[in-house]
XYZ file of C-alpha atoms in Angstrom:
395
model
C 4.987 37.757 3.180
C 5.830 37.711 6.883
C 4.502 35.151 9.349
C 4.835 34.383 13.035
C 5.354 30.660 12.397
C 6.029 28.705 9.253
C 5.771 24.919 9.264
C 7.537 23.039 6.476
C 5.817 19.757 5.645
C 2.189 18.898 4.915
C 2.211 15.438 6.439
C 0.294 14.460 9.537
C 2.998 15.630 11.984
C 3.413 19.032 10.343
C -0.338 19.595 10.121
C -0.897 18.491 13.724
C 1.762 20.965 14.848
C 0.370 23.819 12.747
C -3.169 23.203 14.021
C -2.086 23.186 17.660
C 0.003 26.336 17.193
C -2.999 28.107 15.674
C -5.201 26.891 18.533
C -2.756 28.244 21.113
C -2.061 31.523 19.323
C -5.247 32.411 17.392
C -3.998 35.892 16.450
C -0.750 34.674 14.925
C -0.125 34.326 11.205
C 0.866 30.711 10.613
C 1.751 29.148 7.267
C 2.281 25.544 6.144
C 4.478 24.998 3.101
C 4.090 21.734 1.167
C 5.942 21.055 -2.070
C 3.454 18.497 -3.400
C 0.188 19.419 -5.098
C -1.789 17.764 -2.276
C -1.305 17.051 1.420
C -0.193 13.750 2.996
C 1.451 12.455 -0.183
C 4.468 10.758 1.393
C 4.712 8.666 4.570
C 1.324 9.792 5.914
C -0.502 8.514 2.843
C 1.553 5.343 2.353
C 1.470 3.371 5.576
C -0.481 0.514 7.106
C -3.011 2.795 8.808
C -2.395 1.061 12.140
C -3.097 2.883 15.396
C -0.357 1.314 17.487
C -0.486 0.341 21.162
C 3.174 1.024 22.043
C 3.930 -2.581 22.972
C 7.299 -2.740 21.178
C 8.989 0.368 22.457
C 11.559 0.848 25.187
C 9.951 2.011 28.450
C 10.644 5.679 29.023
C 11.265 6.413 25.330
C 9.405 9.177 23.527
C 7.916 6.505 21.270
C 6.424 4.612 24.199
C 5.033 7.745 25.831
C 3.711 9.473 22.718
C 2.220 6.303 21.230
C -0.009 5.624 24.230
C -1.173 9.248 24.411
C -1.479 9.490 20.642
C -3.612 6.384 20.182
C -6.233 7.737 22.592
C -6.041 11.212 21.024
C -6.459 9.854 17.472
C -9.486 7.807 18.507
C -11.063 10.822 20.199
C -10.366 13.047 17.185
C -11.933 10.529 14.815
C -15.048 10.255 16.975
C -15.441 14.036 17.103
C -14.946 14.446 13.339
C -16.824 11.307 12.261
C -13.768 9.744 10.641
C -14.037 5.936 10.321
C -12.077 4.209 13.085
C -11.994 0.473 13.776
C -10.427 -1.269 16.744
C -10.153 -4.945 15.808
C -7.038 -5.535 17.931
C -4.139 -7.654 16.771
C -2.445 -10.995 17.242
C 1.357 -11.145 17.348
C 2.051 -14.718 16.276
C 5.152 -16.813 17.011
C 5.858 -19.661 14.577
C 9.282 -20.937 15.775
C 11.012 -21.659 19.080
C 13.170 -18.553 18.693
C 10.111 -16.402 18.053
C 8.340 -17.997 21.004
C 11.169 -16.924 23.295
C 10.971 -13.361 21.955
C 7.189 -13.438 22.319
C 7.531 -14.192 26.047
C 9.835 -11.171 26.382
C 7.381 -9.015 24.475
C 4.528 -10.181 26.694
C 6.513 -9.195 29.790
C 7.226 -5.807 28.205
C 3.522 -5.266 27.558
C 2.821 -5.752 31.254
C 5.577 -3.278 32.119
C 3.862 -0.749 29.847
C 0.453 -1.522 31.352
C -0.978 -2.488 27.956
C -4.024 -4.749 27.892
C -2.704 -8.037 26.457
C -3.516 -11.710 26.775
C -1.378 -14.785 26.139
C -2.980 -17.037 23.525
C -2.063 -20.730 23.260
C -1.716 -22.413 19.848
C -5.185 -23.989 19.803
C -6.797 -20.716 20.864
C -5.013 -18.855 18.048
C -6.902 -21.018 15.559
C -10.154 -20.548 17.467
C -9.775 -16.769 17.233
C -8.538 -16.757 13.637
C -9.240 -20.029 11.765
C -6.788 -19.183 8.952
C -3.855 -18.410 11.259
C -1.360 -20.922 12.675
C 1.268 -20.422 15.368
C 2.869 -21.840 18.493
C 1.403 -19.017 20.553
C 0.353 -15.405 20.215
C -0.198 -12.199 22.141
C -3.624 -10.631 21.805
C -3.317 -6.821 21.928
C -6.786 -5.468 22.434
C -6.345 -1.742 21.854
C -4.877 -1.714 18.342
C -6.950 0.182 15.788
C -6.997 0.990 12.094
C -7.670 4.329 10.412
C -6.976 6.386 7.271
C -4.175 8.753 8.329
C -4.387 10.700 5.084
C -7.981 11.554 5.907
C -7.006 12.658 9.422
C -4.206 14.849 8.041
C -6.603 16.569 5.664
C -9.066 17.080 8.520
C -6.254 18.706 10.558
C -5.691 20.995 7.566
C -9.381 21.940 7.376
C -9.465 22.764 11.097
C -6.224 24.760 10.779
C -7.544 26.843 7.901
C -10.878 27.408 9.665
C -8.907 29.045 12.491
C -7.140 31.379 10.061
C -4.084 29.329 9.102
C -2.705 29.322 5.563
C -1.491 26.362 3.474
C 0.516 26.786 0.284
C 0.786 23.669 -1.878
C 3.212 23.142 -4.733
C 5.842 25.214 -2.922
C 9.273 23.592 -2.739
C 11.810 25.029 -0.303
C 15.107 25.780 -2.002
C 17.086 27.595 0.667
C 16.818 28.579 4.337
C 18.506 31.623 5.839
C 18.524 32.454 9.547
C 19.254 35.856 11.032
C 19.074 37.156 14.560
C 15.466 38.259 14.097
C 13.900 35.974 11.510
C 14.053 32.984 9.183
C 13.937 33.617 5.454
C 12.653 30.820 3.218
C 13.463 30.890 -0.473
C 11.120 28.688 -2.488
C 10.242 28.108 -6.120
C 7.121 30.203 -5.478
C 8.834 33.194 -3.900
C 10.250 34.149 -0.504
C 8.630 33.914 2.918
C 9.808 35.344 6.229
C 8.906 34.032 9.676
C 9.836 34.791 13.230
C 10.193 31.052 13.872
C 10.293 27.911 11.795
C 9.163 24.347 12.477
C 10.497 21.724 10.069
C 8.628 18.437 9.650
C 10.442 17.521 6.475
C 10.387 13.727 6.607
C 12.682 12.432 3.876
C 14.405 15.828 3.635
C 14.888 16.282 7.398
C 18.687 16.035 7.416
C 19.123 18.367 4.445
C 16.843 21.032 5.925
C 18.663 20.869 9.263
C 22.029 21.303 7.551
C 20.652 24.288 5.623
C 20.583 26.187 8.921
C 24.024 25.016 10.032
C 22.741 22.533 12.609
C 25.415 19.948 13.352
C 23.860 16.513 12.977
C 25.490 13.089 13.239
C 22.967 11.176 11.137
C 21.638 10.956 7.614
C 18.240 9.979 6.264
C 18.428 6.690 4.403
C 15.281 5.995 2.342
C 13.676 2.594 2.980
C 10.915 1.386 0.692
C 8.001 -0.545 2.143
C 6.209 -2.709 -0.410
C 2.618 -3.865 0.010
C 0.176 -6.220 -1.640
C -3.585 -6.317 -1.290
C -5.837 -9.350 -1.308
C -8.563 -9.913 -3.909
C -12.195 -9.158 -3.181
C -12.884 -12.868 -2.706
C -10.780 -12.787 0.497
C -12.744 -10.323 2.696
C -13.070 -12.763 5.613
C -9.506 -14.097 5.690
C -8.917 -12.477 9.095
C -10.903 -10.305 11.480
C -7.923 -8.893 13.365
C -4.516 -7.510 12.463
C -1.976 -10.338 12.271
C 1.696 -9.571 12.996
C 4.856 -11.680 13.140
C 7.183 -11.374 16.117
C 9.561 -8.521 15.201
C 13.272 -9.134 14.744
C 15.407 -7.899 17.653
C 17.135 -4.507 17.294
C 15.240 -3.680 14.088
C 12.665 -0.873 13.802
C 10.715 -2.828 11.170
C 7.804 -4.905 12.430
C 7.698 -7.398 9.567
C 5.073 -8.181 6.946
C 1.652 -8.149 8.580
C -1.958 -8.649 7.523
C -4.137 -5.590 7.975
C -7.929 -5.321 7.462
C -8.402 -1.695 6.352
C -11.289 0.652 7.136
C -12.592 0.392 3.554
C -12.892 -3.412 3.662
C -9.664 -4.234 1.829
C -6.973 -6.430 3.378
C -3.315 -5.531 2.803
C -0.051 -7.417 3.305
C 3.123 -5.558 4.169
C 5.354 -3.782 4.391
C 8.805 -5.223 3.859
C 11.892 -2.976 4.183
C 14.341 -2.533 1.300
C 16.823 0.207 0.428
C 15.230 2.813 -1.831
C 17.545 4.351 -4.403
C 15.603 7.610 -4.332
C 14.039 9.477 -1.431
C 11.177 10.535 -3.668
C 10.297 11.117 -7.310
C 12.922 13.323 -8.935
C 15.600 12.509 -6.359
C 17.875 10.888 -8.902
C 21.592 10.462 -8.435
C 21.854 13.040 -5.661
C 20.046 10.661 -3.305
C 22.278 7.736 -4.282
C 25.466 9.790 -3.959
C 24.536 11.088 -0.521
C 23.654 7.626 0.767
C 26.835 6.060 -0.595
C 29.050 8.939 0.613
C 27.792 8.586 4.194
C 30.060 6.270 6.256
C 27.108 5.262 8.426
C 25.428 3.709 5.378
C 28.247 1.208 4.925
C 28.548 0.548 8.658
C 24.810 -0.122 8.734
C 25.262 -2.526 5.822
C 28.021 -4.367 7.668
C 25.729 -4.813 10.682
C 22.531 -5.753 8.901
C 23.604 -7.274 5.577
C 21.843 -10.586 6.231
C 18.569 -8.796 6.906
C 19.087 -6.537 3.856
C 19.776 -9.496 1.549
C 16.720 -11.368 2.786
C 14.462 -8.349 2.330
C 15.878 -7.653 -1.139
C 15.258 -11.261 -2.168
C 11.704 -11.056 -0.833
C 11.235 -7.880 -2.846
C 12.428 -9.496 -6.079
C 10.463 -12.710 -5.588
C 6.714 -12.670 -4.914
C 7.005 -16.300 -3.813
C 9.647 -15.400 -1.222
C 7.557 -12.441 -0.032
C 4.556 -14.751 0.290
C 6.561 -17.261 2.331
C 7.098 -14.663 5.077
C 3.312 -14.525 5.514
C 2.583 -18.221 4.929
C 4.509 -19.009 8.114
C 1.458 -17.893 10.049
C -1.192 -17.823 7.275
C -0.699 -20.923 5.080
C -4.020 -20.313 3.312
C -2.569 -17.575 1.120
C -1.403 -18.307 -2.435
C 0.481 -16.363 -5.102
C -2.715 -15.420 -6.897
C -3.857 -13.658 -3.716
C -1.074 -11.069 -4.045
C -2.449 -8.125 -5.993
C -0.552 -4.848 -6.590
C -0.765 -2.112 -3.979
C 1.113 1.229 -3.760
C 4.420 1.174 -1.904
C 5.825 3.907 0.327
C 9.222 5.246 1.320
C 10.040 5.841 4.979
C 12.724 8.161 6.285
C 15.108 6.103 8.421
C 17.672 8.124 10.369
C 21.026 6.323 10.554
C 23.832 7.443 12.875
C 27.475 7.810 11.831
C 28.305 4.527 13.544
C 25.756 2.702 11.382
C 23.158 2.222 14.109
C 19.507 2.781 13.297
C 17.987 5.594 15.341
C 14.878 4.067 16.887
C 13.336 6.930 18.852
C 11.927 10.261 17.755
C 14.728 12.782 17.294
C 14.626 16.579 17.349
C 17.166 19.356 16.721
C 17.076 23.119 16.864
C 18.739 26.396 15.974
C 17.986 29.756 17.615
C 14.905 30.288 15.427
C 13.998 26.822 14.206
C 12.868 23.457 15.546
C 13.320 20.293 13.484
C 11.727 16.845 13.571
C 14.743 14.814 12.445
C 13.447 11.272 12.911
C 9.768 10.351 13.000
C 9.444 6.654 12.162
C 6.455 4.508 13.060
C 4.495 5.170 15.267
C 4.763 8.831 14.241
C 1.293 8.867 12.645
C -0.242 7.372 15.806
C 1.754 9.899 17.845
C 1.101 12.944 15.649
C -1.037 14.813 18.186
C 1.365 14.493 21.161
C 4.353 15.203 18.878
C 2.642 18.421 17.825
C 1.946 19.304 21.461
C 5.586 18.536 22.370
C 6.837 20.894 19.652
C 4.431 23.621 20.750
C 5.581 23.230 24.346
C 9.244 23.468 23.328
C 8.563 26.630 21.373
C 6.674 28.158 24.294
C 9.196 27.198 26.987
C 12.117 28.487 24.929
C 10.385 31.842 24.417
C 9.843 31.307 20.675
C 6.288 32.640 20.626
């Protein structure tokens, strides 16, 4: 079974890349390998569904550039494929003096990015959202909400309509690279490709090392826990409500999100996950604990980690993070909702890698770090990978 391109990973980034490769090279044989029985079962299907504006990201970073392009591309794709898309916008709410100072900095950053924002005084916050309290807020007009799992499956349908192939339930066991091809050994047989694109999410570091790529990071699994509100709370908020994010952290804090199906969710937090995914077991724990960067990260962020762990163990503590700006909520409002595990790349020095990160070998290209807003940015990430393959002659 020989192919021109094989893409490992049936999440939104892998499917976006496969679709765009098939669009560019309609005569090529392109295959997507996904180990789960269905597509979009990991980060794509377990996130807030937010179409981000790019307000938080460092100017000039790939995140900032891809997020702005991606948000417009996602909206256009949804309109063309009749996928529900809402654009309620969001309020980023400051509740303390320290947060107010950071909010001013964030507002200045939004203007540097050219994002449509408006400063909202305390009394106007309550006028916009009667159940929300704060010292001030930033109104970010262009933020939307969507079902990324549905988009990923639509990418897959378009890809297959153009002649692409998807094999589910196919777990990669070994990768072998020669001068002329990549050989993939899986639990469903062997596949050979001229070139390989790896969008492996939680397995990104392991798949890169399989091909001898020297990397100075490891994937540390971080669990994001959510709650949903009961049906009696459908009008709690009209817009997305966010806290002011902590400095130097890639996690945006527990936020309130009205979903496309009418539900309202709270979350996520960010706690260390013992396993990358179901079946990971002790291998995941051993690899995390054996990585020096894990302990250096802990030394830098132990206060944050302790607070998040406590919030995870105590529903009351979790609730208190939201009651700062939404005092109307009570413990009986917190109903169970599926959690998700994100792949956080951590460098050897313990620093969290914030931007998108890529690596390559002569016949492979790897997405090594694709944190939020990767779903928002899936279309430009796919285009970026296609461009790299084309410019390097891997076509």
